[in-house]
Amino acid sequence: AVSVQPLQSDELYRKVLVREFNAVVPENAMKFEVVHPHPGDYRFEPADAIVELAKAHEMKVRGHTLVWHHQLPDWVTAEPLTRDRAIEILRDHIETVVGHFRGQVADWDVVNEVLNNDGTLRETIWHKAIGPEYIAMAFRWAHAADPQAKLFYNNYGGEMQGPKADAAYALVKQLQQDGVPIDGVGFQMHVGLGNSPAPTAV
C-alpha cells in the first residue's frame, strides 16, 4: 500500500519501495473522495504519480477501490440520492477512473466490503439508492472501460470459515452464473500476531 506523500518527499521510502516490491496498491489516491472530490472534477495527479513510478520500475499496479461506502465526498453523501442519480454518479465515476488508467492498472478492487460479518449485504449508500444490482453494474462498467484488467471483489474477514466467507462465495458464484465479469476475490487479511484466526477456523 503506497502513500503519495512519502513517495514524493522521502527518498528512503521510494528507494525501499522499488527495491523490495514488484506490485503497488495506492493507499488512498484512487479512492472516491481523493480522485473525484467535486462533480465532474477528477484529480488524478496523486494516483498518476504512483502509476508512473510503477511503470518506471516494471511494477504491477492494483487499483483500490472503485466502489466503497467510506471516503466518499460530501457532494455524494449530503442528500438522499434517487436511483437514477446514484447510477449516473457511480457509472461516470467507474468509467472515468478505469478509463483514465486503461492499460496501466492490471487489477481493480471493483467493489469493496459489501458484506456484513453475518453475511448480509451492507446497507451502503449505493445499496439503498440502487439496490443489490449495483454490484453487478459496477463490474460490467469497469470491464467495459478496460476489458484487459482483472476485476475483484474485495473484503476483510472472509479468510476464515463462517457466514461472511459463505456469503462471499455465494455472491461470486451468483455473479459468475449471471455472466458478470469477475476474476477473483481479494482478502484484506486483517490478521496479526495479536489477532490471528483459530486453527479450527481456517
PDB file of N, CA and C in Angstrom, residues 105-154:
ATOM      1  N   VAL A 105      -3.327  -0.192 -15.170  1.00  0.00           N
ATOM      2  CA  VAL A 105      -3.682  -0.867 -13.919  1.00  0.00           C
ATOM      3  C   VAL A 105      -4.091  -2.294 -14.256  1.00  0.00           C
ATOM      4  N   ALA A 106      -3.372  -3.255 -13.704  1.00  0.00           N
ATOM      5  CA  ALA A 106      -3.598  -4.659 -14.054  1.00  0.00           C
ATOM      6  C   ALA A 106      -4.846  -5.226 -13.393  1.00  0.00           C
ATOM      7  N   ASP A 107      -5.090  -4.842 -12.136  1.00  0.00           N
ATOM      8  CA  ASP A 107      -6.203  -5.385 -11.349  1.00  0.00           C
ATOM      9  C   ASP A 107      -6.955  -4.238 -10.690  1.00  0.00           C
ATOM     10  N   TRP A 108      -8.259  -4.426 -10.519  1.00  0.00           N
ATOM     11  CA  TRP A 108      -9.079  -3.454  -9.790  1.00  0.00           C
ATOM     12  C   TRP A 108      -9.863  -4.144  -8.676  1.00  0.00           C
ATOM     13  N   ASP A 109      -9.829  -3.558  -7.480  1.00  0.00           N
ATOM     14  CA  ASP A 109     -10.824  -3.899  -6.468  1.00  0.00           C
ATOM     15  C   ASP A 109     -12.053  -3.089  -6.846  1.00  0.00           C
ATOM     16  N   VAL A 110     -12.986  -3.737  -7.507  1.00  0.00           N
ATOM     17  CA  VAL A 110     -14.143  -3.021  -8.054  1.00  0.00           C
ATOM     18  C   VAL A 110     -15.116  -2.664  -6.946  1.00  0.00           C
ATOM     19  N   VAL A 111     -15.521  -3.656  -6.190  1.00  0.00           N
ATOM     20  CA  VAL A 111     -16.486  -3.459  -5.111  1.00  0.00           C
ATOM     21  C   VAL A 111     -15.839  -3.900  -3.809  1.00  0.00           C
ATOM     22  N   ASN A 112     -15.944  -3.062  -2.789  1.00  0.00           N
ATOM     23  CA  ASN A 112     -15.205  -3.274  -1.554  1.00  0.00           C
ATOM     24  C   ASN A 112     -16.138  -3.350  -0.354  1.00  0.00           C
ATOM     25  N   GLU A 113     -16.006  -4.420   0.423  1.00  0.00           N
ATOM     26  CA  GLU A 113     -16.655  -4.538   1.734  1.00  0.00           C
ATOM     27  C   GLU A 113     -18.177  -4.389   1.688  1.00  0.00           C
ATOM     28  N   VAL A 114     -18.833  -5.144   0.835  1.00  0.00           N
ATOM     29  CA  VAL A 114     -20.296  -5.044   0.760  1.00  0.00           C
ATOM     30  C   VAL A 114     -21.013  -6.016   1.695  1.00  0.00           C
ATOM     31  N   LEU A 115     -20.250  -6.875   2.379  1.00  0.00           N
ATOM     32  CA  LEU A 115     -20.863  -7.867   3.253  1.00  0.00           C
ATOM     33  C   LEU A 115     -20.617  -7.558   4.721  1.00  0.00           C
ATOM     34  N   ASN A 116     -21.664  -7.732   5.525  1.00  0.00           N
ATOM     35  CA  ASN A 116     -21.525  -7.670   6.974  1.00  0.00           C
ATOM     36  C   ASN A 116     -20.941  -8.982   7.479  1.00  0.00           C
ATOM     37  N   ASN A 117     -20.522  -8.994   8.731  1.00  0.00           N
ATOM     38  CA  ASN A 117     -19.935 -10.211   9.295  1.00  0.00           C
ATOM     39  C   ASN A 117     -20.915 -11.373   9.359  1.00  0.00           C
ATOM     40  N   ASP A 118     -22.220 -11.063   9.406  1.00  0.00           N
ATOM     41  CA  ASP A 118     -23.212 -12.137   9.430  1.00  0.00           C
ATOM     42  C   ASP A 118     -23.591 -12.612   8.037  1.00  0.00           C
ATOM     43  N   GLY A 119     -22.952 -12.057   7.024  1.00  0.00           N
ATOM     44  CA  GLY A 119     -23.190 -12.497   5.648  1.00  0.00           C
ATOM     45  C   GLY A 119     -24.243 -11.712   4.897  1.00  0.00           C
ATOM     46  N   THR A 120     -24.911 -10.792   5.563  1.00  0.00           N
ATOM     47  CA  THR A 120     -25.915  -9.983   4.879  1.00  0.00           C
ATOM     48  C   THR A 120     -25.229  -8.852   4.096  1.00  0.00           C
ATOM     49  N   LEU A 121     -25.949  -8.331   3.103  1.00  0.00           N
ATOM     50  CA  LEU A 121     -25.410  -7.210   2.340  1.00  0.00           C
ATOM     51  C   LEU A 121     -25.433  -5.948   3.187  1.00  0.00           C
ATOM     52  N   ARG A 122     -24.342  -5.224   3.168  1.00  0.00           N
ATOM     53  CA  ARG A 122     -24.238  -3.985   3.917  1.00  0.00           C
ATOM     54  C   ARG A 122     -25.152  -2.921   3.307  1.00  0.00           C
ATOM     55  N   GLU A 123     -25.852  -2.181   4.164  1.00  0.00           N
ATOM     56  CA  GLU A 123     -26.754  -1.122   3.707  1.00  0.00           C
ATOM     57  C   GLU A 123     -25.956   0.143   3.392  1.00  0.00           C
ATOM     58  N   THR A 124     -25.262   0.125   2.277  1.00  0.00           N
ATOM     59  CA  THR A 124     -24.455   1.263   1.867  1.00  0.00           C
ATOM     60  C   THR A 124     -25.310   2.283   1.134  1.00  0.00           C
ATOM     61  N   ILE A 125     -24.739   3.434   0.862  1.00  0.00           N
ATOM     62  CA  ILE A 125     -25.439   4.461   0.099  1.00  0.00           C
ATOM     63  C   ILE A 125     -25.841   3.934  -1.278  1.00  0.00           C
ATOM     64  N   TRP A 126     -24.992   3.092  -1.860  1.00  0.00           N
ATOM     65  CA  TRP A 126     -25.280   2.549  -3.191  1.00  0.00           C
ATOM     66  C   TRP A 126     -26.362   1.492  -3.137  1.00  0.00           C
ATOM     67  N   HIS A 127     -26.335   0.673  -2.104  1.00  0.00           N
ATOM     68  CA  HIS A 127     -27.361  -0.360  -1.945  1.00  0.00           C
ATOM     69  C   HIS A 127     -28.727   0.270  -1.702  1.00  0.00           C
ATOM     70  N   LYS A 128     -28.751   1.300  -0.867  1.00  0.00           N
ATOM     71  CA  LYS A 128     -30.025   1.959  -0.558  1.00  0.00           C
ATOM     72  C   LYS A 128     -30.611   2.636  -1.785  1.00  0.00           C
ATOM     73  N   ALA A 129     -29.791   3.283  -2.570  1.00  0.00           N
ATOM     74  CA  ALA A 129     -30.294   4.061  -3.703  1.00  0.00           C
ATOM     75  C   ALA A 129     -30.585   3.202  -4.932  1.00  0.00           C
ATOM     76  N   ILE A 130     -29.728   2.212  -5.187  1.00  0.00           N
ATOM     77  CA  ILE A 130     -29.831   1.439  -6.427  1.00  0.00           C
ATOM     78  C   ILE A 130     -30.424   0.066  -6.213  1.00  0.00           C
ATOM     79  N   GLY A 131     -30.074  -0.559  -5.093  1.00  0.00           N
ATOM     80  CA  GLY A 131     -30.434  -1.949  -4.863  1.00  0.00           C
ATOM     81  C   GLY A 131     -29.217  -2.835  -5.048  1.00  0.00           C
ATOM     82  N   PRO A 132     -29.318  -4.113  -4.704  1.00  0.00           N
ATOM     83  CA  PRO A 132     -28.152  -5.001  -4.748  1.00  0.00           C
ATOM     84  C   PRO A 132     -27.542  -5.157  -6.140  1.00  0.00           C
ATOM     85  N   GLU A 133     -28.287  -4.818  -7.169  1.00  0.00           N
ATOM     86  CA  GLU A 133     -27.772  -4.956  -8.527  1.00  0.00           C
ATOM     87  C   GLU A 133     -26.640  -3.993  -8.842  1.00  0.00           C
ATOM     88  N   TYR A 134     -26.400  -3.018  -7.945  1.00  0.00           N
ATOM     89  CA  TYR A 134     -25.278  -2.105  -8.181  1.00  0.00           C
ATOM     90  C   TYR A 134     -23.947  -2.846  -8.243  1.00  0.00           C
ATOM     91  N   ILE A 135     -23.865  -3.992  -7.592  1.00  0.00           N
ATOM     92  CA  ILE A 135     -22.617  -4.760  -7.576  1.00  0.00           C
ATOM     93  C   ILE A 135     -22.308  -5.265  -8.981  1.00  0.00           C
ATOM     94  N   ALA A 136     -23.282  -5.916  -9.609  1.00  0.00           N
ATOM     95  CA  ALA A 136     -23.083  -6.405 -10.976  1.00  0.00           C
ATOM     96  C   ALA A 136     -22.857  -5.251 -11.945  1.00  0.00           C
ATOM     97  N   MET A 137     -23.608  -4.169 -11.756  1.00  0.00           N
ATOM     98  CA  MET A 137     -23.435  -2.992 -12.621  1.00  0.00           C
ATOM     99  C   MET A 137     -21.992  -2.506 -12.592  1.00  0.00           C
ATOM    100  N   ALA A 138     -21.438  -2.397 -11.391  1.00  0.00           N
ATOM    101  CA  ALA A 138     -20.086  -1.874 -11.224  1.00  0.00           C
ATOM    102  C   ALA A 138     -19.073  -2.728 -11.980  1.00  0.00           C
ATOM    103  N   PHE A 139     -19.200  -4.041 -11.892  1.00  0.00           N
ATOM    104  CA  PHE A 139     -18.270  -4.912 -12.607  1.00  0.00           C
ATOM    105  C   PHE A 139     -18.422  -4.772 -14.114  1.00  0.00           C
ATOM    106  N   ARG A 140     -19.627  -4.675 -14.583  1.00  0.00           N
ATOM    107  CA  ARG A 140     -19.846  -4.536 -16.032  1.00  0.00           C
ATOM    108  C   ARG A 140     -19.272  -3.215 -16.545  1.00  0.00           C
ATOM    109  N   TRP A 141     -19.481  -2.131 -15.800  1.00  0.00           N
ATOM    110  CA  TRP A 141     -18.944  -0.830 -16.219  1.00  0.00           C
ATOM    111  C   TRP A 141     -17.420  -0.839 -16.220  1.00  0.00           C
ATOM    112  N   ALA A 142     -16.833  -1.438 -15.189  1.00  0.00           N
ATOM    113  CA  ALA A 142     -15.374  -1.495 -15.111  1.00  0.00           C
ATOM    114  C   ALA A 142     -14.802  -2.318 -16.267  1.00  0.00           C
ATOM    115  N   HIS A 143     -15.439  -3.424 -16.577  1.00  0.00           N
ATOM    116  CA  HIS A 143     -14.967  -4.277 -17.670  1.00  0.00           C
ATOM    117  C   HIS A 143     -15.060  -3.557 -19.010  1.00  0.00           C
ATOM    118  N   ALA A 144     -16.142  -2.821 -19.210  1.00  0.00           N
ATOM    119  CA  ALA A 144     -16.307  -2.083 -20.460  1.00  0.00           C
ATOM    120  C   ALA A 144     -15.232  -0.999 -20.602  1.00  0.00           C
ATOM    121  N   ALA A 145     -14.849  -0.405 -19.473  1.00  0.00           N
ATOM    122  CA  ALA A 145     -13.853   0.676 -19.512  1.00  0.00           C
ATOM    123  C   ALA A 145     -12.440   0.158 -19.755  1.00  0.00           C
ATOM    124  N   ASP A 146     -12.156  -1.075 -19.320  1.00  0.00           N
ATOM    125  CA  ASP A 146     -10.855  -1.693 -19.586  1.00  0.00           C
ATOM    126  C   ASP A 146     -11.021  -3.210 -19.600  1.00  0.00           C
ATOM    127  N   PRO A 147     -11.307  -3.782 -20.769  1.00  0.00           N
ATOM    128  CA  PRO A 147     -11.567  -5.227 -20.855  1.00  0.00           C
ATOM    129  C   PRO A 147     -10.381  -6.103 -20.461  1.00  0.00           C
ATOM    130  N   GLN A 148      -9.160  -5.545 -20.443  1.00  0.00           N
ATOM    131  CA  GLN A 148      -7.985  -6.351 -20.120  1.00  0.00           C
ATOM    132  C   GLN A 148      -7.701  -6.418 -18.623  1.00  0.00           C
ATOM    133  N   ALA A 149      -8.261  -5.531 -17.843  1.00  0.00           N
ATOM    134  CA  ALA A 149      -7.997  -5.504 -16.404  1.00  0.00           C
ATOM    135  C   ALA A 149      -8.715  -6.653 -15.703  1.00  0.00           C
ATOM    136  N   LYS A 150      -8.073  -7.219 -14.703  1.00  0.00           N
ATOM    137  CA  LYS A 150      -8.689  -8.251 -13.873  1.00  0.00           C
ATOM    138  C   LYS A 150      -9.510  -7.561 -12.775  1.00  0.00           C
ATOM    139  N   LEU A 151     -10.705  -8.073 -12.537  1.00  0.00           N
ATOM    140  CA  LEU A 151     -11.644  -7.423 -11.633  1.00  0.00           C
ATOM    141  C   LEU A 151     -11.931  -8.292 -10.412  1.00  0.00           C
ATOM    142  N   PHE A 152     -11.902  -7.656  -9.226  1.00  0.00           N
ATOM    143  CA  PHE A 152     -12.009  -8.391  -7.964  1.00  0.00           C
ATOM    144  C   PHE A 152     -13.089  -7.822  -7.058  1.00  0.00           C
ATOM    145  N   TYR A 153     -13.707  -8.729  -6.311  1.00  0.00           N
ATOM    146  CA  TYR A 153     -14.490  -8.332  -5.139  1.00  0.00           C
ATOM    147  C   TYR A 153     -13.542  -8.396  -3.950  1.00  0.00           C
ATOM    148  N   ASN A 154     -13.539  -7.386  -3.091  1.00  0.00           N
ATOM    149  CA  ASN A 154     -12.568  -7.306  -2.005  1.00  0.00           C
ATOM    150  C   ASN A 154     -13.270  -7.150  -0.650  1.00  0.00           C
TER     151      ASN A 154
END
